[in-house]
Structure formats: structure tokens, C-alpha cells
PDB file of C-alpha atoms and ligand atoms in Angstrom:
ATOM      1  CA  MET G   1     -26.031  30.816  28.897  1.00  0.00           C
ATOM      2  CA  THR G   2     -24.298  28.225  26.766  1.00  0.00           C
ATOM      3  CA  LYS G   3     -23.806  29.452  23.232  1.00  0.00           C
ATOM      4  CA  LYS G   4     -25.719  27.082  20.630  1.00  0.00           C
ATOM      5  CA  ILE G   5     -23.208  25.455  18.652  1.00  0.00           C
ATOM      6  CA  ARG G   6     -24.348  23.971  15.343  1.00  0.00           C
ATOM      7  CA  LEU G   7     -22.616  20.696  14.537  1.00  0.00           C
ATOM      8  CA  ILE G   8     -22.471  19.458  10.882  1.00  0.00           C
ATOM      9  CA  ASP G   9     -21.225  15.767  10.710  1.00  0.00           C
ATOM     10  CA  ILE G  10     -19.551  15.962   7.282  1.00  0.00           C
ATOM     11  CA  LYS G  11     -18.073  12.526   7.254  1.00  0.00           C
ATOM     12  CA  GLU G  12     -21.744  11.062   7.698  1.00  0.00           C
ATOM     13  CA  GLU G  13     -23.036  13.179   4.867  1.00  0.00           C
ATOM     14  CA  ILE G  14     -19.989  12.388   2.498  1.00  0.00           C
ATOM     15  CA  LEU G  15     -20.368   8.660   3.226  1.00  0.00           C
ATOM     16  CA  SER G  16     -24.202   8.629   2.797  1.00  0.00           C
ATOM     17  CA  GLU G  17     -23.701  10.380  -0.548  1.00  0.00           C
ATOM     18  CA  ASN G  18     -21.094   8.015  -1.644  1.00  0.00           C
ATOM     19  CA  LYS G  19     -23.263   5.366  -0.688  1.00  0.00           C
ATOM     20  CA  GLY G  20     -26.116   6.327  -2.853  1.00  0.00           C
ATOM     21  CA  LEU G  21     -23.657   6.799  -5.824  1.00  0.00           C
ATOM     22  CA  ALA G  22     -22.302   3.346  -5.135  1.00  0.00           C
ATOM     23  CA  GLU G  23     -25.585   1.597  -5.141  1.00  0.00           C
ATOM     24  CA  LYS G  24     -26.350   3.150  -8.571  1.00  0.00           C
ATOM     25  CA  ILE G  25     -23.113   2.130  -9.959  1.00  0.00           C
ATOM     26  CA  ARG G  26     -23.819  -1.502  -9.021  1.00  0.00           C
ATOM     27  CA  ALA G  27     -27.345  -1.447 -10.447  1.00  0.00           C
ATOM     28  CA  SER G  28     -25.863  -0.080 -13.564  1.00  0.00           C
ATOM     29  CA  LEU G  29     -23.170  -3.053 -13.683  1.00  0.00           C
ATOM     30  CA  ARG G  30     -25.671  -5.703 -12.823  1.00  0.00           C
ATOM     31  CA  LYS G  31     -27.805  -4.390 -15.760  1.00  0.00           C
ATOM     32  CA  GLN G  32     -24.904  -4.519 -17.836  1.00  0.00           C
ATOM     33  CA  ASN G  33     -23.938  -8.020 -16.673  1.00  0.00           C
ATOM     34  CA  VAL G  34     -20.314  -6.947 -16.001  1.00  0.00           C
ATOM     35  CA  LEU G  35     -18.338  -7.997 -12.956  1.00  0.00           C
ATOM     36  CA  LEU G  36     -16.347  -5.286 -11.397  1.00  0.00           C
ATOM     37  CA  ILE G  37     -13.971  -6.347  -8.549  1.00  0.00           C
ATOM     38  CA  ASN G  38     -12.281  -3.918  -5.969  1.00  0.00           C
ATOM     39  CA  ILE G  39      -8.715  -5.141  -4.906  1.00  0.00           C
ATOM     40  CA  MET G  40      -7.089  -3.718  -1.730  1.00  0.00           C
ATOM     41  CA  GLY G  41      -4.294  -4.260   0.319  1.00  0.00           C
ATOM     42  CA  SER G  42      -0.965  -2.612   1.727  1.00  0.00           C
ATOM     43  CA  PRO G  43       1.702  -1.421  -0.688  1.00  0.00           C
ATOM     44  CA  GLY G  44       3.741  -4.116  -1.589  1.00  0.00           C
ATOM     45  CA  SER G  45       1.007  -6.935  -0.882  1.00  0.00           C
ATOM     46  CA  GLY G  46       0.851  -8.132  -4.631  1.00  0.00           C
ATOM     47  CA  LYS G  47      -2.167  -6.426  -5.857  1.00  0.00           C
ATOM     48  CA  THR G  48      -0.668  -5.779  -9.390  1.00  0.00           C
ATOM     49  CA  SER G  49       1.243  -9.157  -9.403  1.00  0.00           C
ATOM     50  CA  LEU G  50      -2.221 -11.019  -8.720  1.00  0.00           C
ATOM     51  CA  ILE G  51      -3.874  -8.854 -11.454  1.00  0.00           C
ATOM     52  CA  LEU G  52      -0.870  -9.682 -13.928  1.00  0.00           C
ATOM     53  CA  LYS G  53      -1.186 -13.317 -12.718  1.00  0.00           C
ATOM     54  CA  THR G  54      -4.905 -13.430 -13.226  1.00  0.00           C
ATOM     55  CA  LEU G  55      -4.679 -11.870 -16.865  1.00  0.00           C
ATOM     56  CA  GLU G  56      -1.942 -14.260 -18.003  1.00  0.00           C
ATOM     57  CA  GLU G  57      -4.064 -17.155 -16.850  1.00  0.00           C
ATOM     58  CA  ILE G  58      -7.450 -16.424 -17.964  1.00  0.00           C
ATOM     59  CA  GLY G  59      -7.060 -13.215 -19.887  1.00  0.00           C
ATOM     60  CA  SER G  60      -7.826 -14.548 -23.249  1.00  0.00           C
ATOM     61  CA  ASN G  61     -11.010 -16.277 -22.216  1.00  0.00           C
ATOM     62  CA  TYR G  62     -12.732 -12.905 -21.252  1.00  0.00           C
ATOM     63  CA  LYS G  63     -12.995  -9.295 -22.018  1.00  0.00           C
ATOM     64  CA  ILE G  64     -11.180  -7.452 -19.294  1.00  0.00           C
ATOM     65  CA  ALA G  65     -10.246  -3.997 -18.325  1.00  0.00           C
ATOM     66  CA  VAL G  66      -8.214  -2.759 -15.410  1.00  0.00           C
ATOM     67  CA  ILE G  67      -8.511   0.484 -13.491  1.00  0.00           C
ATOM     68  CA  GLU G  68      -5.514   1.493 -11.592  1.00  0.00           C
ATOM     69  CA  ALA G  69      -5.588   3.850  -8.800  1.00  0.00           C
ATOM     70  CA  ASP G  70      -2.668   5.693  -7.545  1.00  0.00           C
ATOM     71  CA  ILE G  71      -1.940   8.873  -5.507  1.00  0.00           C
ATOM     72  CA  GLU G  72       0.459   9.556  -8.449  1.00  0.00           C
ATOM     73  CA  THR G  73       2.543   7.823 -11.009  1.00  0.00           C
ATOM     74  CA  MET G  74       1.774   5.321 -13.874  1.00  0.00           C
ATOM     75  CA  ILE G  75       3.956   2.388 -12.959  1.00  0.00           C
ATOM     76  CA  ASP G  76       1.333  -0.103 -12.503  1.00  0.00           C
ATOM     77  CA  ALA G  77      -0.650   1.074 -15.401  1.00  0.00           C
ATOM     78  CA  GLU G  78       2.325   0.855 -17.562  1.00  0.00           C
ATOM     79  CA  ASN G  79       2.906  -2.921 -16.402  1.00  0.00           C
ATOM     80  CA  ILE G  80      -0.684  -3.955 -16.952  1.00  0.00           C
ATOM     81  CA  SER G  81      -0.909  -2.314 -20.488  1.00  0.00           C
ATOM     82  CA  ARG G  82       1.902  -4.589 -21.666  1.00  0.00           C
ATOM     83  CA  ILE G  83      -0.537  -7.399 -21.524  1.00  0.00           C
ATOM     84  CA  ASN G  84      -2.799  -5.575 -24.193  1.00  0.00           C
ATOM     85  CA  VAL G  85      -5.675  -4.791 -21.874  1.00  0.00           C
ATOM     86  CA  PRO G  86      -7.688  -1.552 -21.652  1.00  0.00           C
ATOM     87  CA  VAL G  87      -6.177   0.325 -18.638  1.00  0.00           C
ATOM     88  CA  VAL G  88      -7.481   3.253 -16.765  1.00  0.00           C
ATOM     89  CA  GLN G  89      -5.174   5.264 -14.572  1.00  0.00           C
ATOM     90  CA  LEU G  90      -6.868   7.206 -11.835  1.00  0.00           C
ATOM     91  CA  HIS G  91      -4.745   9.627 -10.009  1.00  0.00           C
ATOM     92  CA  THR G  92      -6.519  10.254  -6.828  1.00  0.00           C
ATOM     93  CA  GLY G  93      -4.396  13.662  -6.107  1.00  0.00           C
ATOM     94  CA  GLY G  94      -3.416  12.718  -2.440  1.00  0.00           C
ATOM     95  CA  PHE G  95      -6.641  10.972  -1.645  1.00  0.00           C
ATOM     96  CA  CYS G  96      -5.811   7.424   0.167  1.00  0.00           C
ATOM     97  CA  HIS G  97      -8.729   5.569  -1.481  1.00  0.00           C
ATOM     98  CA  VAL G  98     -11.093   5.405  -4.436  1.00  0.00           C
ATOM     99  CA  ASP G  99     -14.744   6.367  -3.945  1.00  0.00           C
ATOM    100  CA  ALA G 100     -17.825   5.928  -5.971  1.00  0.00           C
ATOM    101  CA  ASN G 101     -17.489   9.419  -7.662  1.00  0.00           C
ATOM    102  CA  MET G 102     -14.018   8.540  -8.981  1.00  0.00           C
ATOM    103  CA  LEU G 103     -14.971   4.927 -10.036  1.00  0.00           C
ATOM    104  CA  GLU G 104     -17.856   6.517 -12.038  1.00  0.00           C
ATOM    105  CA  LYS G 105     -15.399   8.866 -13.901  1.00  0.00           C
ATOM    106  CA  ALA G 106     -13.355   5.630 -14.551  1.00  0.00           C
ATOM    107  CA  ILE G 107     -15.912   3.596 -16.028  1.00  0.00           C
ATOM    108  CA  GLU G 108     -17.240   6.410 -18.086  1.00  0.00           C
ATOM    109  CA  SER G 109     -14.156   5.749 -20.436  1.00  0.00           C
ATOM    110  CA  LEU G 110     -14.690   2.053 -20.776  1.00  0.00           C
ATOM    111  CA  SER G 111     -17.146   0.458 -23.000  1.00  0.00           C
ATOM    112  CA  LEU G 112     -18.990  -1.700 -20.122  1.00  0.00           C
ATOM    113  CA  ASP G 113     -21.356  -3.497 -22.635  1.00  0.00           C
ATOM    114  CA  LYS G 114     -18.324  -5.023 -24.329  1.00  0.00           C
ATOM    115  CA  LEU G 115     -16.662  -6.368 -21.190  1.00  0.00           C
ATOM    116  CA  ASP G 116     -17.060  -9.358 -18.803  1.00  0.00           C
ATOM    117  CA  LEU G 117     -14.508  -8.062 -16.055  1.00  0.00           C
ATOM    118  CA  VAL G 118     -13.488  -4.747 -14.803  1.00  0.00           C
ATOM    119  CA  ILE G 119     -10.629  -5.046 -12.077  1.00  0.00           C
ATOM    120  CA  LEU G 120      -9.985  -2.164  -9.791  1.00  0.00           C
ATOM    121  CA  GLU G 121      -6.455  -1.956  -8.025  1.00  0.00           C
ATOM    122  CA  ASN G 122      -7.256   0.502  -5.088  1.00  0.00           C
ATOM    123  CA  VAL G 123      -4.683   2.930  -3.578  1.00  0.00           C
ATOM    124  CA  GLY G 124      -2.342   0.706  -1.299  1.00  0.00           C
ATOM    125  CA  ASN G 125      -3.359   0.722   2.370  1.00  0.00           C
ATOM    126  CA  LEU G 126      -5.463  -1.218   4.589  1.00  0.00           C
ATOM    127  CA  VAL G 127      -7.511   1.903   6.376  1.00  0.00           C
ATOM    128  CA  CYS G 128      -9.102   4.334   3.848  1.00  0.00           C
ATOM    129  CA  PRO G 129     -10.073   1.897   1.150  1.00  0.00           C
ATOM    130  CA  ALA G 130     -12.401   0.000   3.489  1.00  0.00           C
ATOM    131  CA  GLU G 131     -14.284   2.941   4.539  1.00  0.00           C
ATOM    132  CA  SER G 132     -15.305   3.953   1.114  1.00  0.00           C
ATOM    133  CA  ASP G 133     -17.999   1.934  -0.919  1.00  0.00           C
ATOM    134  CA  THR G 134     -16.624   2.109  -4.566  1.00  0.00           C
ATOM    135  CA  GLY G 135     -19.698   0.416  -6.188  1.00  0.00           C
ATOM    136  CA  ALA G 136     -17.663  -2.817  -6.913  1.00  0.00           C
ATOM    137  CA  LEU G 137     -19.629  -6.077  -7.029  1.00  0.00           C
ATOM    138  CA  LYS G 138     -16.935  -7.800  -5.119  1.00  0.00           C
ATOM    139  CA  ASN G 139     -14.355  -6.544  -2.609  1.00  0.00           C
ATOM    140  CA  ILE G 140     -11.332  -8.502  -2.212  1.00  0.00           C
ATOM    141  CA  ALA G 141      -8.319  -7.909   0.492  1.00  0.00           C
ATOM    142  CA  ILE G 142      -4.891  -9.118   0.002  1.00  0.00           C
ATOM    143  CA  LEU G 143      -2.667  -9.754   2.953  1.00  0.00           C
ATOM    144  CA  SER G 144       0.859 -11.078   2.182  1.00  0.00           C
ATOM    145  CA  VAL G 145       2.750 -13.411   4.458  1.00  0.00           C
ATOM    146  CA  PRO G 146       5.660 -10.994   4.853  1.00  0.00           C
ATOM    147  CA  GLU G 147       3.149  -8.269   6.225  1.00  0.00           C
ATOM    148  CA  GLY G 148       2.677 -10.541   9.538  1.00  0.00           C
ATOM    149  CA  ASP G 149      -0.126 -12.260  10.914  1.00  0.00           C
ATOM    150  CA  ASP G 150      -1.663  -9.628  13.169  1.00  0.00           C
ATOM    151  CA  LYS G 151      -2.927  -7.468  10.443  1.00  0.00           C
ATOM    152  CA  ALA G 152      -6.490  -8.769  10.402  1.00  0.00           C
ATOM    153  CA  LEU G 153      -6.620  -7.803  13.898  1.00  0.00           C
ATOM    154  CA  LYS G 154      -4.842  -4.400  13.653  1.00  0.00           C
ATOM    155  CA  TYR G 155      -7.087  -3.470  10.614  1.00  0.00           C
ATOM    156  CA  PRO G 156     -10.374  -5.053  11.234  1.00  0.00           C
ATOM    157  CA  LEU G 157     -12.894  -3.080   8.897  1.00  0.00           C
ATOM    158  CA  MET G 158     -10.772  -4.312   5.818  1.00  0.00           C
ATOM    159  CA  PHE G 159     -11.340  -7.867   6.605  1.00  0.00           C
ATOM    160  CA  ALA G 160     -14.773  -7.504   7.691  1.00  0.00           C
ATOM    161  CA  VAL G 161     -15.988  -5.698   4.313  1.00  0.00           C
ATOM    162  CA  CYS G 162     -14.355  -8.026   1.816  1.00  0.00           C
ATOM    163  CA  GLU G 163     -16.093 -11.187   0.493  1.00  0.00           C
ATOM    164  CA  VAL G 164     -12.805 -12.498  -0.554  1.00  0.00           C
ATOM    165  CA  ILE G 165      -9.414 -12.633   1.440  1.00  0.00           C
ATOM    166  CA  VAL G 166      -6.359 -13.455  -0.620  1.00  0.00           C
ATOM    167  CA  ILE G 167      -3.330 -14.729   1.560  1.00  0.00           C
ATOM    168  CA  ASN G 168      -0.575 -14.069  -0.795  1.00  0.00           C
ATOM    169  CA  LYS G 169       3.068 -15.046  -0.988  1.00  0.00           C
ATOM    170  CA  ILE G 170       2.685 -18.310   0.647  1.00  0.00           C
ATOM    171  CA  ASP G 171       6.021 -19.159  -0.692  1.00  0.00           C
ATOM    172  CA  TYR G 172       7.471 -17.010   2.145  1.00  0.00           C
ATOM    173  CA  LEU G 173       5.733 -19.185   4.885  1.00  0.00           C
ATOM    174  CA  HIS G 174       9.327 -21.138   5.343  1.00  0.00           C
ATOM    175  CA  TYR G 175      11.024 -17.676   6.233  1.00  0.00           C
ATOM    176  CA  GLU G 176       8.490 -16.080   8.378  1.00  0.00           C
ATOM    177  CA  ASP G 177       6.343 -16.580  11.803  1.00  0.00           C
ATOM    178  CA  PHE G 178       3.257 -16.485   9.949  1.00  0.00           C
ATOM    179  CA  ASN G 179       0.372 -18.449  11.586  1.00  0.00           C
ATOM    180  CA  THR G 180      -1.973 -19.105   8.874  1.00  0.00           C
ATOM    181  CA  GLU G 181      -4.663 -20.944  11.013  1.00  0.00           C
ATOM    182  CA  LYS G 182      -4.755 -18.015  13.422  1.00  0.00           C
ATOM    183  CA  VAL G 183      -5.260 -15.541  10.676  1.00  0.00           C
ATOM    184  CA  MET G 184      -8.025 -17.605   8.895  1.00  0.00           C
ATOM    185  CA  GLU G 185      -9.639 -17.896  12.380  1.00  0.00           C
ATOM    186  CA  ASN G 186      -9.380 -14.049  13.044  1.00  0.00           C
ATOM    187  CA  ILE G 187     -10.607 -13.158   9.582  1.00  0.00           C
ATOM    188  CA  LYS G 188     -13.728 -15.754  10.107  1.00  0.00           C
ATOM    189  CA  ILE G 189     -14.441 -14.134  13.446  1.00  0.00           C
ATOM    190  CA  LEU G 190     -14.836 -10.685  11.565  1.00  0.00           C
ATOM    191  CA  ASN G 191     -16.595 -12.135   8.519  1.00  0.00           C
ATOM    192  CA  LYS G 192     -17.644 -15.640   8.820  1.00  0.00           C
ATOM    193  CA  ASP G 193     -18.930 -15.736   5.213  1.00  0.00           C
ATOM    194  CA  SER G 194     -15.713 -14.420   3.868  1.00  0.00           C
ATOM    195  CA  GLU G 195     -13.873 -16.882   1.297  1.00  0.00           C
ATOM    196  CA  ILE G 196     -10.053 -17.277   1.815  1.00  0.00           C
ATOM    197  CA  PHE G 197      -7.749 -18.257  -0.652  1.00  0.00           C
ATOM    198  CA  ARG G 198      -3.984 -19.072   0.082  1.00  0.00           C
ATOM    199  CA  LEU G 199      -1.673 -18.581  -2.957  1.00  0.00           C
ATOM    200  CA  SER G 200       1.416 -17.742  -4.184  1.00  0.00           C
ATOM    201  CA  CYS G 201       1.777 -15.622  -7.568  1.00  0.00           C
ATOM    202  CA  LYS G 202       5.455 -16.591  -7.653  1.00  0.00           C
ATOM    203  CA  THR G 203       5.032 -20.419  -7.816  1.00  0.00           C
ATOM    204  CA  ASN G 204       1.333 -20.407  -8.696  1.00  0.00           C
ATOM    205  CA  GLU G 205       0.496 -22.758  -5.793  1.00  0.00           C
ATOM    206  CA  GLY G 206      -3.200 -22.189  -4.654  1.00  0.00           C
ATOM    207  CA  LEU G 207      -3.841 -20.006  -7.766  1.00  0.00           C
ATOM    208  CA  GLU G 208      -6.388 -22.435  -9.102  1.00  0.00           C
ATOM    209  CA  HIS G 209      -8.988 -21.718  -6.318  1.00  0.00           C
ATOM    210  CA  TRP G 210      -8.885 -18.083  -6.753  1.00  0.00           C
ATOM    211  CA  LEU G 211      -9.077 -18.550 -10.763  1.00  0.00           C
ATOM    212  CA  ASN G 212     -12.022 -21.093 -10.348  1.00  0.00           C
ATOM    213  CA  TRP G 213     -13.798 -18.533  -7.841  1.00  0.00           C
ATOM    214  CA  LEU G 214     -13.191 -15.673 -10.128  1.00  0.00           C
ATOM    215  CA  GLU G 215     -14.490 -17.504 -13.153  1.00  0.00           C
ATOM    216  CA  LYS G 216     -17.556 -18.479 -11.576  1.00  0.00           C
ATOM    217  CA  GLU G 217     -18.210 -15.145 -10.495  1.00  0.00           C
ATOM    218  CA  ILE G 218     -17.794 -13.918 -14.096  1.00  0.00           C
ATOM    219  CA  LYS G 219     -20.218 -16.337 -15.328  1.00  0.00           C
ATOM    220  CA  ASP G 220     -22.672 -15.524 -12.574  1.00  0.00           C
ATOM    221  CA  ALA G 221     -22.550 -11.774 -13.522  1.00  0.00           C
ATOM    222  CA  SER G 222     -23.053 -12.469 -17.063  1.00  0.00           C
ATOM    223  CA  SER G 223     -26.227 -14.314 -16.738  1.00  0.00           C
TER     224      SER G 223
HETATM  225 MG1   MG V 301       0.204  -2.012  -7.278  1.00  0.00          MG
END
């Protein structure tokens, strides 16, 4: 006779618990008219650079706070704090992503009612952050040209769950075999409603499309 084995699917349980808390966070953000965006991407894709550039360009028009998530170190938080915006550093202690529980802890230390925008820089990788709903209102993935044009196909979940995809470092297009049209086509297959912005934080090319989108979202969230 086969012994009965009880199977407990911990992953399912944790994910559904996380989803519940993420919905609660989203409801609270909507109530307080704050836009919270979650920026994801590989290490070196330009997450911190895009945040710095965004703060430089529109930072004086809005009340903005930044949440920096890293396995350890304060390097990005220190860079951001030079611009004089409130920064919260989340140390995930080895975890490869931010979950709703961690985000709730981070926003507890911010005065949300006094803010227009909160930017979360997630831990750098294209896998785990895509699996975990943080409670953010908008999810953004950055793919930089030097990473190669096969990444949307290799990490499909990330490109399927994000409303916005930023193709960054387009100033590298002269040096790399990066087929932008093909990448955009692949992204659209995974998520036909996604918005794709092509830009360079170095030359500012294309930056206005990202900023226009973000400013519209801030306004929509505030009303
Ligand atoms: Mg960074």
C-alpha cells in the first residue's frame, strides 16, 4: 500500500498571501493619491541612472521619494540622496526581490499623504522581481542595449507583467548588434498593451516620452 503523502504547496500559499497584501497597498496608495512605480531590470541596465535623470528633469515639480532595494550596501541610496529627496534603503538580506511585505515596511517610514510619486528601485535581476507583486501601481522593466536583444524571449515573465518597457542606452546602438524592431515585436507578443520607450540617460535622446508618460500618470493618480 502506498503511504499517503501530504503535499503542502508553500510557494502557492506565499504568493497568494503576498497578492492580498499587494492589493491592500494599492488600495491605500489610490486613496492617498500617490503614484508608486516599481522599476526592475538587470544590474547595470540603468535603473539608478533613470531615477537620477528623472529627478533631475522633473524633481522640482513634484514631491518625490525613492525606495532603494539591494541585497546589501547603500551605494544607490547615497547617490540618490545627493539630490535631496527622501530615500529609504531596503536591505533584502539575500532575497532577490522586493515583496509586498517589504514594501509595506518601507512606505510606513514615508509620509505618503505629502507625496506625489514614490519610485521603488527593485533588486537587479530579470527573474524574481517579476514573480512578486509589490503593490506598486505601475511596473516598469528596463532593458539596456548592451544586454542583448534576446532578453525579452529569455525572461518572458518580466516583459509580460510590466506596463512599461524602457529600452535604455540607445547611444550604444552603433556598437552593438541589437535589433530594436525585433525586441519591440517580441515584447508586444508578450504584452500587446505595453508602452515601449527608447531612450538614453547619457544623451537624453527619447527621454521626453518617458517623462511625459510619468507626468501624466502622476496627474491621473492625484485626481
Ligand atoms: Mg541601481
